CSV table of C-alpha atoms in Angstrom, one decimal:
chain,number,residue,atom,x,y,z
A,23,ASP,CA,17.0,-8.3,-4.1
A,24,VAL,CA,14.4,-7.3,-2.1
A,25,GLN,CA,11.4,-9.7,-2.2
A,26,LEU,CA,8.4,-11.2,-0.8
A,27,VAL,CA,6.4,-13.7,-1.8
A,28,GLU,CA,2.8,-14.1,-0.2
A,29,SER,CA,1.1,-17.7,0.1
A,30,GLY,CA,-1.5,-19.3,1.6
A,31,GLY,CA,-4.8,-17.7,-0.7
A,32,GLY,CA,-7.4,-19.0,-1.5
A,33,LEU,CA,-11.6,-20.2,-1.9
A,34,VAL,CA,-13.2,-19.6,1.8
A,35,GLN,CA,-16.8,-20.3,2.9
A,36,PRO,CA,-18.5,-17.3,5.1
A,37,GLY,CA,-17.4,-16.9,8.3
A,38,GLY,CA,-14.2,-19.2,8.1
A,39,SER,CA,-11.0,-18.9,8.7
A,40,LEU,CA,-7.6,-18.8,6.5
A,41,ARG,CA,-4.0,-18.0,7.7
A,42,LEU,CA,-1.7,-15.6,5.0
A,43,SER,CA,2.4,-15.9,5.0
A,44,CYS,CA,4.9,-13.2,3.7
A,45,ALA,CA,8.6,-14.9,3.0
A,46,ALA,CA,10.8,-12.1,2.7
A,47,SER,CA,14.5,-12.2,1.3
A,48,GLY,CA,17.1,-10.1,0.4
A,49,PHE,CA,17.2,-8.0,3.7
A,50,THR,CA,17.6,-7.8,7.0
A,51,PHE,CA,13.4,-8.4,7.7
A,52,SER,CA,13.8,-8.7,11.7
A,53,SER,CA,14.8,-4.7,11.6
A,54,TYR,CA,11.5,-3.7,9.8
A,55,TRP,CA,7.9,-2.9,10.6
A,56,MET,CA,5.7,-5.0,7.6
A,57,HIS,CA,1.9,-4.3,6.6
A,58,TRP,CA,-0.6,-5.9,5.0
A,59,VAL,CA,-2.4,-4.2,2.4
A,60,ARG,CA,-5.5,-5.4,0.4
A,61,GLN,CA,-7.2,-4.1,-2.7
A,62,VAL,CA,-10.4,-5.4,-4.1
A,63,PRO,CA,-9.8,-6.9,-7.9
A,64,GLY,CA,-10.3,-3.4,-9.9
A,65,LYS,CA,-11.3,-1.1,-6.7
A,66,GLY,CA,-8.1,1.0,-4.3
A,67,LEU,CA,-5.8,0.0,-1.9
A,68,VAL,CA,-7.0,-0.5,1.6
A,69,TRP,CA,-4.1,-0.6,4.5
A,70,VAL,CA,-5.3,-3.5,6.8
A,71,SER,CA,-2.5,-3.9,9.4
A,72,ARG,CA,1.1,-3.1,10.9
A,73,ILE,CA,3.6,-4.7,13.2
A,74,ASN,CA,7.1,-3.6,14.5
A,75,SER,CA,10.3,-5.3,14.5
A,76,ALA,CA,10.0,-7.2,17.6
A,77,GLU,CA,6.3,-7.9,17.7
A,78,THR,CA,5.5,-5.2,20.6
A,79,SER,CA,3.2,-3.6,18.7
A,80,ARG,CA,0.4,-3.9,16.2
A,81,THR,CA,-2.6,-2.1,14.6
A,82,TYR,CA,-5.6,-3.0,12.9
A,83,ALA,CA,-8.4,-0.7,10.6
A,84,ASP,CA,-11.1,-0.5,12.4
A,85,SER,CA,-12.5,-3.1,9.5
A,86,VAL,CA,-10.7,-6.1,10.8
A,87,LYS,CA,-9.9,-5.0,14.5
A,88,GLY,CA,-11.1,-8.6,16.2
A,89,ARG,CA,-11.1,-10.5,13.3
A,90,PHE,CA,-7.4,-10.7,12.1
A,91,THR,CA,-4.5,-11.2,14.0
A,92,VAL,CA,-0.8,-9.8,12.2
A,93,SER,CA,2.3,-11.3,13.5
A,94,ARG,CA,6.0,-12.5,11.9
A,95,ASP,CA,8.4,-15.1,12.9
A,96,ASN,CA,11.9,-13.4,12.4
A,97,THR,CA,13.6,-16.4,13.0
A,98,LYS,CA,11.6,-17.6,9.6
A,99,ASN,CA,11.6,-14.6,7.9
A,100,THR,CA,8.2,-14.2,7.3
A,101,LEU,CA,4.9,-12.3,8.3
A,102,TYR,CA,1.5,-13.8,8.6
A,103,LEU,CA,-2.1,-12.8,9.0
A,104,GLN,CA,-4.8,-14.9,10.9
A,105,MET,CA,-8.1,-13.7,9.4
A,106,SER,CA,-11.0,-14.9,11.1
A,107,SER,CA,-15.2,-14.5,10.4
A,108,LEU,CA,-14.4,-13.6,6.8
A,109,SER,CA,-17.4,-12.0,4.6
A,110,ALA,CA,-17.6,-11.0,1.5
A,111,GLU,CA,-16.6,-7.7,2.0
A,112,ASP,CA,-12.7,-9.4,3.1
A,113,THR,CA,-12.6,-10.3,-0.9
A,114,ALA,CA,-9.5,-9.0,-1.9
A,115,VAL,CA,-6.0,-9.5,-3.1
A,116,TYR,CA,-3.4,-9.1,0.0
A,117,TYR,CA,-0.5,-7.3,0.0
A,118,CYS,CA,2.8,-7.8,2.3
A,119,THR,CA,4.7,-4.4,2.1
A,120,ARG,CA,7.6,-3.3,3.8
A,121,SER,CA,8.3,-0.7,6.1
A,122,ASP,CA,5.8,3.0,6.9
A,123,TRP,CA,7.2,3.8,3.2
A,124,PHE,CA,5.3,0.9,1.7
A,125,ASP,CA,8.7,0.9,-0.7
A,126,TYR,CA,8.6,-3.0,-1.4
A,127,TRP,CA,5.3,-4.7,-2.2
A,128,GLY,CA,5.0,-8.5,-3.0
A,129,GLN,CA,2.5,-9.9,-5.8
A,130,GLY,CA,-0.3,-10.3,-3.9
A,131,THR,CA,-2.1,-13.5,-2.9
A,132,LEU,CA,-6.0,-13.5,-4.1
A,133,VAL,CA,-8.6,-14.1,-1.0
A,134,THR,CA,-11.8,-15.2,-2.2
A,135,VAL,CA,-14.5,-15.3,0.5
A,136,SER,CA,-17.8,-17.0,-1.1
A,137,SER,CA,-19.9,-20.4,-0.6
B,26,GLN,CA,-11.6,7.8,8.2
B,27,SER,CA,-12.5,8.5,4.8
B,28,ALA,CA,-10.5,7.9,1.8
B,29,LEU,CA,-8.6,10.9,0.2
B,30,THR,CA,-9.8,12.1,-3.0
B,31,GLN,CA,-8.4,11.6,-6.3
B,32,PRO,CA,-9.8,12.1,-9.6
B,33,PRO,CA,-10.5,9.3,-11.9
B,34,SER,CA,-9.1,9.8,-14.5
B,35,ALA,CA,-6.2,12.3,-16.3
B,36,SER,CA,-4.7,12.4,-19.3
B,37,GLY,CA,-1.9,13.2,-21.3
B,38,SER,CA,0.5,13.1,-24.8
B,39,PRO,CA,3.5,11.8,-24.7
B,40,GLY,CA,5.7,14.4,-24.1
B,41,GLN,CA,3.4,16.4,-21.7
B,42,SER,CA,2.8,17.1,-18.1
B,43,VAL,CA,0.0,15.9,-16.2
B,44,ALA,CA,-0.9,16.7,-12.6
B,45,ILE,CA,-2.8,14.4,-10.3
B,46,SER,CA,-4.2,15.7,-6.6
B,47,CYS,CA,-5.0,14.5,-3.4
B,48,THR,CA,-7.0,16.5,-1.5
B,49,GLY,CA,-7.9,15.3,2.2
B,50,THR,CA,-8.1,17.3,5.3
B,51,SER,CA,-6.2,18.6,8.2
B,52,SER,CA,-6.3,14.7,10.1
B,53,ASP,CA,-3.9,13.1,7.1
B,54,ILE,CA,-2.8,15.2,4.6
B,55,GLY,CA,-2.4,18.7,6.3
B,56,GLY,CA,-1.3,17.3,9.1
B,57,TYR,CA,1.6,15.8,8.3
B,58,ASP,CA,4.3,15.8,6.1
B,59,ALA,CA,3.5,12.4,5.0
B,60,VAL,CA,2.3,11.6,1.8
B,61,PHE,CA,3.2,8.9,-0.6
B,62,TRP,CA,2.3,7.8,-4.3
B,63,PHE,CA,2.5,4.4,-5.6
B,64,GLN,CA,2.0,3.2,-9.4
B,65,GLN,CA,0.4,0.4,-10.4
B,66,HIS,CA,0.4,-1.2,-13.6
B,67,PRO,CA,-2.8,-4.1,-14.4
B,68,GLY,CA,-2.0,-7.1,-12.8
B,69,LYS,CA,1.4,-5.8,-11.1
B,70,ALA,CA,2.1,-4.7,-7.2
B,71,PRO,CA,2.5,-1.5,-6.7
B,72,LYS,CA,5.4,0.8,-6.8
B,73,LEU,CA,6.8,3.6,-4.2
B,74,LEU,CA,7.0,6.5,-6.7
B,75,ILE,CA,7.3,9.5,-3.9
B,76,TYR,CA,7.7,9.1,-0.4
B,77,GLU,CA,8.0,11.9,2.4
B,78,VAL,CA,5.7,14.7,0.4
B,79,SER,CA,8.7,15.0,-2.0
B,80,LYS,CA,11.0,12.6,-2.2
B,81,ARG,CA,12.3,10.0,-4.6
B,82,PRO,CA,13.6,7.0,-3.6
B,83,SER,CA,16.2,5.5,-5.7
B,84,GLY,CA,15.8,4.3,-9.3
B,85,VAL,CA,13.0,6.2,-10.0
B,86,PRO,CA,12.8,9.3,-13.2
B,87,ASP,CA,13.2,12.7,-11.6
B,88,ARG,CA,10.2,13.1,-14.3
B,89,PHE,CA,7.9,12.4,-11.1
B,90,SER,CA,7.8,15.1,-8.6
B,91,GLY,CA,5.4,15.4,-5.4
B,92,SER,CA,4.5,18.1,-3.7
B,93,LYS,CA,1.6,19.3,-1.0
B,94,SER,CA,0.1,23.0,-0.1
B,95,GLY,CA,-2.4,22.9,2.7
B,96,ASN,CA,-4.6,19.5,2.4
B,97,THR,CA,-4.2,18.8,-0.9
B,98,ALA,CA,-0.8,17.4,-2.6
B,99,SER,CA,-0.3,16.5,-6.1
B,100,LEU,CA,2.1,14.1,-8.3
B,101,THR,CA,3.4,15.6,-12.0
B,102,VAL,CA,4.4,13.4,-14.2
B,103,SER,CA,6.7,15.7,-16.1
B,104,GLY,CA,7.7,14.4,-20.7
B,105,LEU,CA,5.2,11.9,-20.6
B,106,GLN,CA,5.8,8.4,-21.7
B,107,ALA,CA,4.0,5.7,-22.4
B,108,GLU,CA,4.8,3.3,-20.1
B,109,ASP,CA,3.8,6.0,-17.5
B,110,GLU,CA,0.1,5.0,-18.3
B,111,ALA,CA,-1.3,3.2,-15.3
B,112,ASP,CA,-3.1,3.6,-12.2
B,113,TYR,CA,-1.8,6.2,-9.0
B,114,TYR,CA,-2.6,6.3,-5.8
B,115,CYS,CA,-1.9,8.8,-3.1
B,116,SER,CA,-1.5,7.7,0.5
B,117,SER,CA,-1.1,9.8,3.6
B,118,TYR,CA,-0.6,9.2,7.6
B,119,ALA,CA,-3.6,9.8,9.6
B,120,GLY,CA,-2.7,9.2,13.2
B,121,SER,CA,-1.7,6.2,15.4
B,122,SER,CA,-5.1,4.4,15.2
B,123,ASN,CA,-5.9,4.8,11.5
B,124,PHE,CA,-2.5,4.4,10.7
B,125,ARG,CA,-3.0,5.1,6.3
B,126,ILE,CA,-4.9,6.2,4.4
B,127,PHE,CA,-5.3,6.0,0.4
B,128,GLY,CA,-6.9,7.3,-2.3
B,129,GLY,CA,-9.6,5.7,-4.4
B,130,GLY,CA,-6.6,6.0,-7.6
B,131,THR,CA,-6.3,8.0,-10.9
B,132,LYS,CA,-5.7,6.5,-14.3
B,133,LEU,CA,-3.8,8.1,-16.6
B,134,THR,CA,-3.9,7.4,-20.0
B,135,VAL,CA,-1.3,8.7,-22.2
B,136,LEU,CA,-2.6,9.8,-25.5
């Protein structure tokens, strides 16, 4: 079965940094585009970033461009999101999701930016 | 790029049909056959219901159907069941830089 498990969330101060991970299993991770999507609790979904299978193409939402970096390690079947210069507006549950269809999702990891 | 527009709420009785609309522009919904619908129960991750306007992934009941006309997409849930009570989000491709935008979500209540 396809599984995506996020980790790395937590409480961070404004201006701080955090790295999220997404461990994938049950499919050939190296064959798929992967994405990050976030959701402020009680609010809607917002696409954050995507990366292609070979790490040669990355795209970011305007709201995180220059602050977030998406990467992956196909030998470890793991997707990453390095987040820096965090602000309260980045507080959300962060989901990793597979393919441009978003056909499988992890359970999410909560990032809270607060002093 | 603005979010897609969905009604905040919809409702229906068991066995009835409900349609949820999702309005965008010619730069997203109207420009591509890349409309997706997701179902999200409280505290859970979203689940893909419809891809590429009207296609259903394996395992999704045929009670769920999607369509598109111009800049507006629709999700129809037929034969409403109690477990259909959830939030529903539409999403569309929006170009190579913005890539994907979502609607604000519709809370479906089964009366």
